[in-house]
Amino acid sequence: MTSKKPYILAIESSCDDTSAAVLCGEKVLSNIIASQKIHQEYGGVVPELASRAHQQNIIPVVHQALARAHVAKEQLSAIGFTRGPGLQGSLLVGVSFAKSLALSLDIPLVEVNHLQGHILSHFIDKEGNKKPSFPFLAMTISGGHTQILKVNDYFSMEILGETQDDATGEAFDKTAKILGLPYPGGPLIDKYAKEGNPHAFSFPFPKVEGLNFSFSGLKTSVLYFIQKNVKENPNFIQENLSDICASVQYTIIEILMRKLKKAVSQTGIQQIAIGGGVSANSALRATLQHYAKKDLWEVFIPEFQYCTDNAAMIGIAAYYKYLRKDFADMHVTAQARYNF
Ligand code: KG4
Ligand code: ZN
């Protein structure tokens, strides 16, 4: 396989997914994700176990990504990797691997900010896929982050608002934990909520200035609500699981949508792209589509495989940096807290 466009191998290891992807320009040839099941037993990601699992997974995952893309490592033009933000021990595995491979192949190394990767995943080529044009609004909602940004260019992004405590994904995961559901709870709440009434129970909305968010109050009110009701009826959770999930999910989505509407009215920008694990949520996707029809917003929702952590999004960001010859030097290290 030959092409004038560069072949880029990208590595993502910021949290609990080990992923490798091969891209040819903006086209994804392979995107392999090894999710770590071990954390389910602990109700959350255990950093020590995550880095160990990345060590075990990284070589097979990279081999599989190259094999599925039908690309030999000698054909690669650059190696992209997630520098941060994320868990330091997890990031180090990806950074070290990327550096060693780039050094041995004598090709450039490209560092990527994980959150910019989530946003730039909208530029991956797909048939019939319209890409956002600059400037647009992005909302990144994951297990570690919740932000609304104005995206002026590929690497020029302004944070307009962000969470002051828990991330949106944590609101899902912590609710799930209170309900006795395994980690990660977001997909399960999504599933049970489909059968439930979103207005069965009501939870208070946080009062937060501007475009910032807060989710820790919601977690506490869900905890007190469950404790009180279980005291009166020990089977309360089992008997009302779908309604509880639907009501909490409705509150989370409403919190997000109120801020998004505010961001649209403040900036006058009506193109909205979402990213991060929570953008896989089916009710949020439907709500956004509804607003798109009603308010003439242009909404960009990633394919499921590019919602949660994946290396393809790191690859597309690396491609745009490669075009600018924005390469990392060999002294680069992982950065757990990494602002852009
Ligand atoms: O982006 P991601 O894979 O990892 C981080 O960078 O954090 O996001 C993981 C988060 C978890 O909190 C998970 O519960 C949530 O995304 N999530 C969902 C859904 N799928 C994943 N939350 C709600 N509904 C879903 N369908
Ligand atoms: Zn992420």
Coordinates of C-alpha atoms and ligand atoms in Angstrom, one line a residue:
M1 CA 0.0 0.0 0.0
T2 CA 1.5 3.4 -1.0
S3 CA 0.1 6.9 -0.7
K4 CA 1.3 10.5 -1.0
K5 CA -0.4 11.2 2.4
P6 CA 1.6 10.3 5.5
Y7 CA 0.9 7.1 7.4
I8 CA 0.7 7.9 11.1
L9 CA 0.6 5.4 14.0
A10 CA -1.1 6.9 17.0
I11 CA -1.0 5.6 20.6
E12 CA -3.5 6.4 23.4
S13 CA -3.0 5.3 27.0
S14 CA -4.2 8.1 29.2
C15 CA -6.7 6.2 31.3
D16 CA -7.9 2.6 31.1
D17 CA -8.0 1.9 27.4
T18 CA -4.9 0.9 25.5
S19 CA -5.4 1.9 21.9
A20 CA -3.4 2.1 18.6
A21 CA -4.6 3.4 15.3
V22 CA -3.1 3.8 11.8
L23 CA -4.2 6.7 9.7
C24 CA -3.4 7.7 6.1
G25 CA -4.0 11.4 6.1
E26 CA -7.4 12.0 7.6
K27 CA -8.6 8.5 6.9
V28 CA -8.5 5.8 9.6
L29 CA -7.2 2.5 8.4
S30 CA -7.4 0.8 11.8
N31 CA -8.4 1.7 15.4
I32 CA -7.8 -1.0 18.0
I33 CA -9.0 -0.6 21.5
A34 CA -8.2 -2.9 24.4
S35 CA -10.4 -2.0 27.4
Q36 CA -9.3 -3.1 30.8
K37 CA -11.9 -5.2 32.5
I38 CA -9.9 -5.4 35.8
H39 CA -11.2 -2.1 37.1
Q40 CA -14.9 -3.3 37.2
E41 CA -14.1 -5.2 40.4
Y42 CA -13.0 -2.0 42.1
G43 CA -15.8 0.3 41.0
G44 CA -13.4 2.7 39.3
V45 CA -10.0 2.9 37.6
V46 CA -7.1 1.8 39.8
P47 CA -4.0 3.7 38.4
E48 CA -1.5 1.0 39.4
L49 CA -3.4 -1.7 37.7
A50 CA -4.1 0.5 34.6
S51 CA -0.4 1.1 33.9
R52 CA 0.4 -2.6 34.4
A53 CA -2.3 -3.6 31.9
H54 CA -1.1 -0.9 29.4
Q55 CA 2.4 -2.6 29.6
Q56 CA 0.8 -6.0 28.7
N57 CA -1.5 -4.7 26.0
I58 CA 0.6 -2.1 24.1
I59 CA 2.7 -4.4 21.9
P60 CA -0.2 -6.7 20.8
V61 CA -2.5 -3.7 20.2
V62 CA 0.1 -1.9 18.0
H63 CA 0.8 -5.1 16.1
Q64 CA -2.9 -5.6 15.4
A65 CA -3.4 -1.9 14.3
L66 CA -0.5 -2.2 11.8
A67 CA -1.8 -5.7 10.6
R68 CA -5.4 -4.5 10.2
A69 CA -4.2 -1.4 8.3
H70 CA -1.9 -3.5 6.0
V71 CA 0.9 -1.1 6.8
A72 CA 4.4 -2.1 7.6
K73 CA 6.2 -0.1 10.3
E74 CA 8.8 0.9 7.8
Q75 CA 6.1 2.8 5.9
L76 CA 5.2 5.0 8.8
S77 CA 5.9 8.8 8.5
A78 CA 5.4 9.7 12.2
I79 CA 4.3 8.4 15.6
G80 CA 1.6 10.3 17.5
F81 CA 0.9 9.8 21.2
T82 CA -1.1 11.2 24.0
R83 CA 1.1 13.4 26.3
G84 CA -1.7 14.3 28.7
P85 CA -3.9 15.0 30.6
G86 CA -4.5 11.6 32.2
L87 CA -3.0 9.2 34.7
Q88 CA 0.8 9.6 34.9
G89 CA 1.6 5.9 35.1
S90 CA -0.7 5.1 32.2
L91 CA 0.6 8.0 30.0
L92 CA 4.2 7.0 30.7
V93 CA 3.7 3.6 29.0
G94 CA 2.4 5.2 25.8
V95 CA 5.0 8.0 25.8
S96 CA 7.9 5.6 26.3
F97 CA 6.7 3.2 23.7
A98 CA 6.1 6.0 21.1
K99 CA 9.6 7.5 21.8
S100 CA 11.3 4.1 21.4
L101 CA 9.5 3.3 18.2
A102 CA 10.1 6.8 16.6
L103 CA 13.8 6.5 17.6
S104 CA 14.2 3.1 16.1
L105 CA 12.4 4.0 12.9
D106 CA 14.1 7.4 12.8
I107 CA 10.8 9.3 12.2
P108 CA 9.2 12.3 13.9
L109 CA 7.3 12.1 17.2
V110 CA 4.1 14.1 17.6
E111 CA 2.6 14.9 21.0
V112 CA -1.1 15.3 21.3
N113 CA -3.3 16.8 24.1
H114 CA -6.0 14.2 24.8
L115 CA -8.8 16.7 25.0
Q116 CA -7.9 18.3 21.7
G117 CA -8.0 14.8 20.3
H118 CA -11.6 14.3 21.4
I119 CA -12.5 17.6 19.6
L120 CA -10.5 16.9 16.4
S121 CA -12.1 13.5 16.1
H122 CA -14.8 15.3 14.1
F123 CA -12.2 15.8 11.3
I124 CA -11.7 12.1 10.6
D125 CA -12.8 11.3 7.0
K126 CA -16.0 9.3 6.7
E127 CA -18.2 9.0 3.7
G128 CA -21.0 11.6 3.7
N129 CA -19.5 13.1 6.9
K130 CA -19.7 16.9 7.1
K131 CA -17.0 18.5 9.2
P132 CA -17.4 21.6 11.4
S133 CA -16.0 24.8 10.1
F134 CA -14.2 27.3 12.4
P135 CA -15.2 28.8 14.7
F136 CA -17.4 26.2 16.4
L137 CA -18.4 25.3 19.9
A138 CA -17.2 22.1 21.4
M139 CA -18.4 20.4 24.6
T140 CA -16.1 17.7 25.9
I141 CA -17.8 15.4 28.4
S142 CA -15.9 12.5 29.8
G143 CA -15.0 10.7 33.0
G144 CA -12.3 13.2 33.7
H145 CA -13.4 16.4 32.0
T146 CA -16.4 18.7 31.3
Q147 CA -15.7 21.8 29.2
I148 CA -17.3 24.1 26.7
L149 CA -14.8 25.6 24.3
K150 CA -14.7 28.0 21.4
V151 CA -12.6 26.3 18.7
N152 CA -11.0 28.9 16.5
D153 CA -8.7 26.6 14.6
Y154 CA -7.2 23.1 14.9
F155 CA -5.0 24.1 17.9
S156 CA -6.5 27.4 19.0
M157 CA -9.2 26.6 21.5
E158 CA -10.6 28.9 24.3
I159 CA -12.2 27.4 27.4
L160 CA -15.5 29.2 27.9
G161 CA -16.5 27.2 30.9
E162 CA -15.7 24.0 32.8
T163 CA -16.7 21.9 35.8
Q164 CA -15.7 23.1 39.2
D165 CA -15.8 19.7 40.8
D166 CA -16.9 16.3 39.2
A167 CA -16.9 15.6 35.5
T168 CA -20.1 14.6 33.7
G169 CA -18.9 11.0 33.4
E170 CA -18.3 10.9 37.2
A171 CA -21.9 12.0 37.7
F172 CA -23.0 8.9 35.8
D173 CA -20.4 6.6 37.3
K174 CA -21.0 7.7 40.9
T175 CA -24.8 7.4 40.5
A176 CA -24.3 3.9 39.2
K177 CA -22.1 3.0 42.2
I178 CA -24.8 4.3 44.6
L179 CA -27.3 2.1 42.7
G180 CA -25.0 -0.9 43.0
L181 CA -24.2 -1.0 39.3
P182 CA -20.6 -1.9 38.1
Y183 CA -18.1 0.5 36.6
P184 CA -18.3 2.3 34.2
G185 CA -21.9 3.1 35.0
G186 CA -22.7 5.5 32.2
P187 CA -23.6 2.9 29.5
L188 CA -25.8 1.0 32.1
I189 CA -27.7 4.1 33.2
D190 CA -28.2 4.9 29.5
K191 CA -29.6 1.4 29.0
Y192 CA -32.0 1.3 32.0
A193 CA -33.1 4.9 31.4
K194 CA -34.6 3.8 28.1
E195 CA -37.4 2.0 30.0
G196 CA -37.9 4.7 32.6
N197 CA -39.8 7.9 33.2
P198 CA -37.4 10.9 33.2
H199 CA -39.9 12.9 35.3
A200 CA -40.5 10.2 37.9
F201 CA -38.2 11.9 40.5
S202 CA -36.7 15.3 40.5
F203 CA -33.3 16.5 41.6
P204 CA -32.1 20.0 42.2
F205 CA -30.1 21.9 39.6
P206 CA -26.8 23.5 40.6
K207 CA -26.5 27.2 40.6
V208 CA -23.2 27.9 38.9
E209 CA -22.0 31.2 37.4
G210 CA -21.5 31.7 33.6
L211 CA -20.7 28.6 31.6
N212 CA -19.2 26.6 34.4
F213 CA -20.6 23.4 35.7
S214 CA -21.0 21.5 39.0
F215 CA -22.0 17.9 39.4
S216 CA -21.0 17.1 43.0
G217 CA -24.3 18.4 44.5
L218 CA -26.2 16.1 42.2
K219 CA -24.2 13.1 43.4
T220 CA -25.0 14.0 47.1
S221 CA -28.7 14.5 46.5
V222 CA -28.9 11.2 44.7
L223 CA -27.1 9.5 47.6
Y224 CA -29.5 11.1 50.2
F225 CA -32.5 10.3 48.1
I226 CA -31.6 6.6 47.8
Q227 CA -30.6 6.3 51.5
K228 CA -34.0 7.8 52.6
N229 CA -36.1 5.6 50.3
V230 CA -34.2 2.4 50.9
K231 CA -34.8 2.9 54.6
E232 CA -38.5 3.0 54.0
N233 CA -38.4 0.2 51.4
P234 CA -35.4 -2.1 51.1
N235 CA -36.4 -3.0 47.5
F236 CA -36.7 0.6 46.4
I237 CA -33.7 0.5 43.9
Q238 CA -34.8 -2.8 42.3
E239 CA -38.4 -1.7 42.0
N240 CA -37.6 1.8 40.5
L241 CA -34.2 1.3 38.8
S242 CA -35.4 2.5 35.3
D243 CA -37.1 5.5 36.7
I244 CA -34.2 6.5 38.9
C245 CA -31.8 6.1 36.0
A246 CA -34.0 8.1 33.6
S247 CA -34.6 10.9 36.2
V248 CA -30.8 11.3 37.0
Q249 CA -29.9 11.1 33.3
Y250 CA -32.5 13.7 32.5
T251 CA -31.1 16.1 35.1
I252 CA -27.5 15.6 33.8
I253 CA -28.6 16.3 30.2
E254 CA -30.6 19.3 31.2
I255 CA -27.6 20.8 33.1
L256 CA -25.5 20.3 30.0
M257 CA -28.1 21.7 27.6
R258 CA -28.8 24.8 29.7
K259 CA -25.2 25.8 29.5
L260 CA -24.9 24.9 25.8
K261 CA -27.9 27.2 25.1
K262 CA -26.2 29.9 27.0
A263 CA -22.9 29.5 25.1
V264 CA -24.8 29.7 21.8
S265 CA -26.6 32.9 22.8
Q266 CA -23.3 34.4 24.2
T267 CA -21.2 33.7 21.2
G268 CA -23.8 33.6 18.4
I269 CA -22.1 30.3 17.2
Q270 CA -24.6 27.6 16.3
Q271 CA -22.3 24.9 15.2
I272 CA -21.8 22.5 18.1
A273 CA -19.5 19.5 18.3
I274 CA -19.5 17.1 21.3
G275 CA -16.8 14.7 22.3
G276 CA -15.7 12.4 25.2
G277 CA -17.2 9.2 26.6
V278 CA -20.5 10.7 27.6
S279 CA -21.3 11.8 24.0
A280 CA -22.1 8.1 23.5
N281 CA -25.2 8.7 25.6
S282 CA -28.3 7.9 23.5
A283 CA -30.7 10.4 25.2
L284 CA -28.1 13.2 25.0
R285 CA -27.7 12.5 21.3
A286 CA -31.4 12.5 20.7
T287 CA -31.8 15.8 22.7
L288 CA -29.1 17.5 20.6
Q289 CA -30.7 16.3 17.4
H290 CA -34.0 17.7 18.7
Y291 CA -32.3 21.1 19.3
A292 CA -30.7 20.9 15.9
K293 CA -34.2 20.7 14.3
K294 CA -35.9 23.2 16.5
D295 CA -33.3 25.9 16.9
L296 CA -31.4 25.4 13.6
W297 CA -28.2 24.4 15.4
E298 CA -25.7 22.4 13.4
V299 CA -24.8 19.5 15.6
F300 CA -21.8 17.2 15.2
I301 CA -21.9 13.9 17.1
P302 CA -19.0 11.5 16.9
E303 CA -19.5 7.9 15.7
F304 CA -19.6 5.6 18.8
Q305 CA -16.1 4.2 18.3
Y306 CA -14.7 7.8 18.5
C307 CA -16.7 8.9 21.6
T308 CA -14.8 7.0 24.3
D309 CA -11.0 7.0 24.4
N310 CA -9.4 5.8 21.1
A311 CA -6.2 6.4 19.3
A312 CA -7.8 7.4 16.0
M313 CA -8.6 10.8 17.5
I314 CA -5.0 11.1 18.6
G315 CA -3.9 10.2 15.0
I316 CA -6.0 12.9 13.4
A317 CA -4.6 15.6 15.8
A318 CA -1.1 14.2 15.1
Y319 CA -1.7 14.5 11.4
Y320 CA -2.5 18.2 11.6
K321 CA 0.6 18.8 13.7
Y322 CA 2.6 16.7 11.2
L323 CA 1.5 19.0 8.4
R324 CA 2.8 22.0 10.4
K325 CA 6.0 20.1 11.2
D326 CA 5.1 20.6 14.9
F327 CA 7.2 17.7 16.2
A328 CA 8.1 16.8 19.8
D329 CA 11.7 16.3 20.8
M330 CA 13.0 13.2 22.4
H331 CA 13.1 14.7 25.9
V332 CA 9.3 15.0 26.0
T333 CA 7.6 13.4 29.0
A334 CA 4.1 12.6 30.1
Q335 CA 2.1 15.4 31.6
A336 CA -0.8 14.3 33.9
R337 CA -2.1 17.9 34.0
Y338 CA -1.8 19.3 30.6
N339 CA -3.5 22.6 29.6
F340 CA -3.4 23.9 26.1
Ligands
KG4_1 O1 -13.7 9.7 27.2 P1 -13.8 8.5 28.1 O2 -13.7 7.1 27.5 O3 -12.6 8.5 29.2 C1 -12.2 9.6 29.8 O4 -11.3 10.4 29.2 O5 -12.7 9.9 30.9 O6 -15.1 8.6 29.0 C2 -15.5 7.6 29.9 C3 -16.8 8.1 30.6 C4 -17.2 7.2 31.8 O7 -17.5 8.0 32.8 C5 -18.4 6.5 31.2 O8 -19.4 6.1 32.2 C6 -19.0 7.5 30.3 O9 -17.8 8.1 29.6 N1 -19.9 6.9 29.3 C7 -21.2 7.2 29.2 C8 -21.7 6.4 28.2 N2 -20.7 5.7 27.6 C9 -19.6 6.0 28.3 N3 -22.0 8.0 30.0 C10 -23.3 8.0 29.7 N4 -23.9 7.3 28.7 C11 -23.2 6.5 27.9 N5 -23.7 5.8 27.0
ZN2 ZN -11.2 10.9 27.0

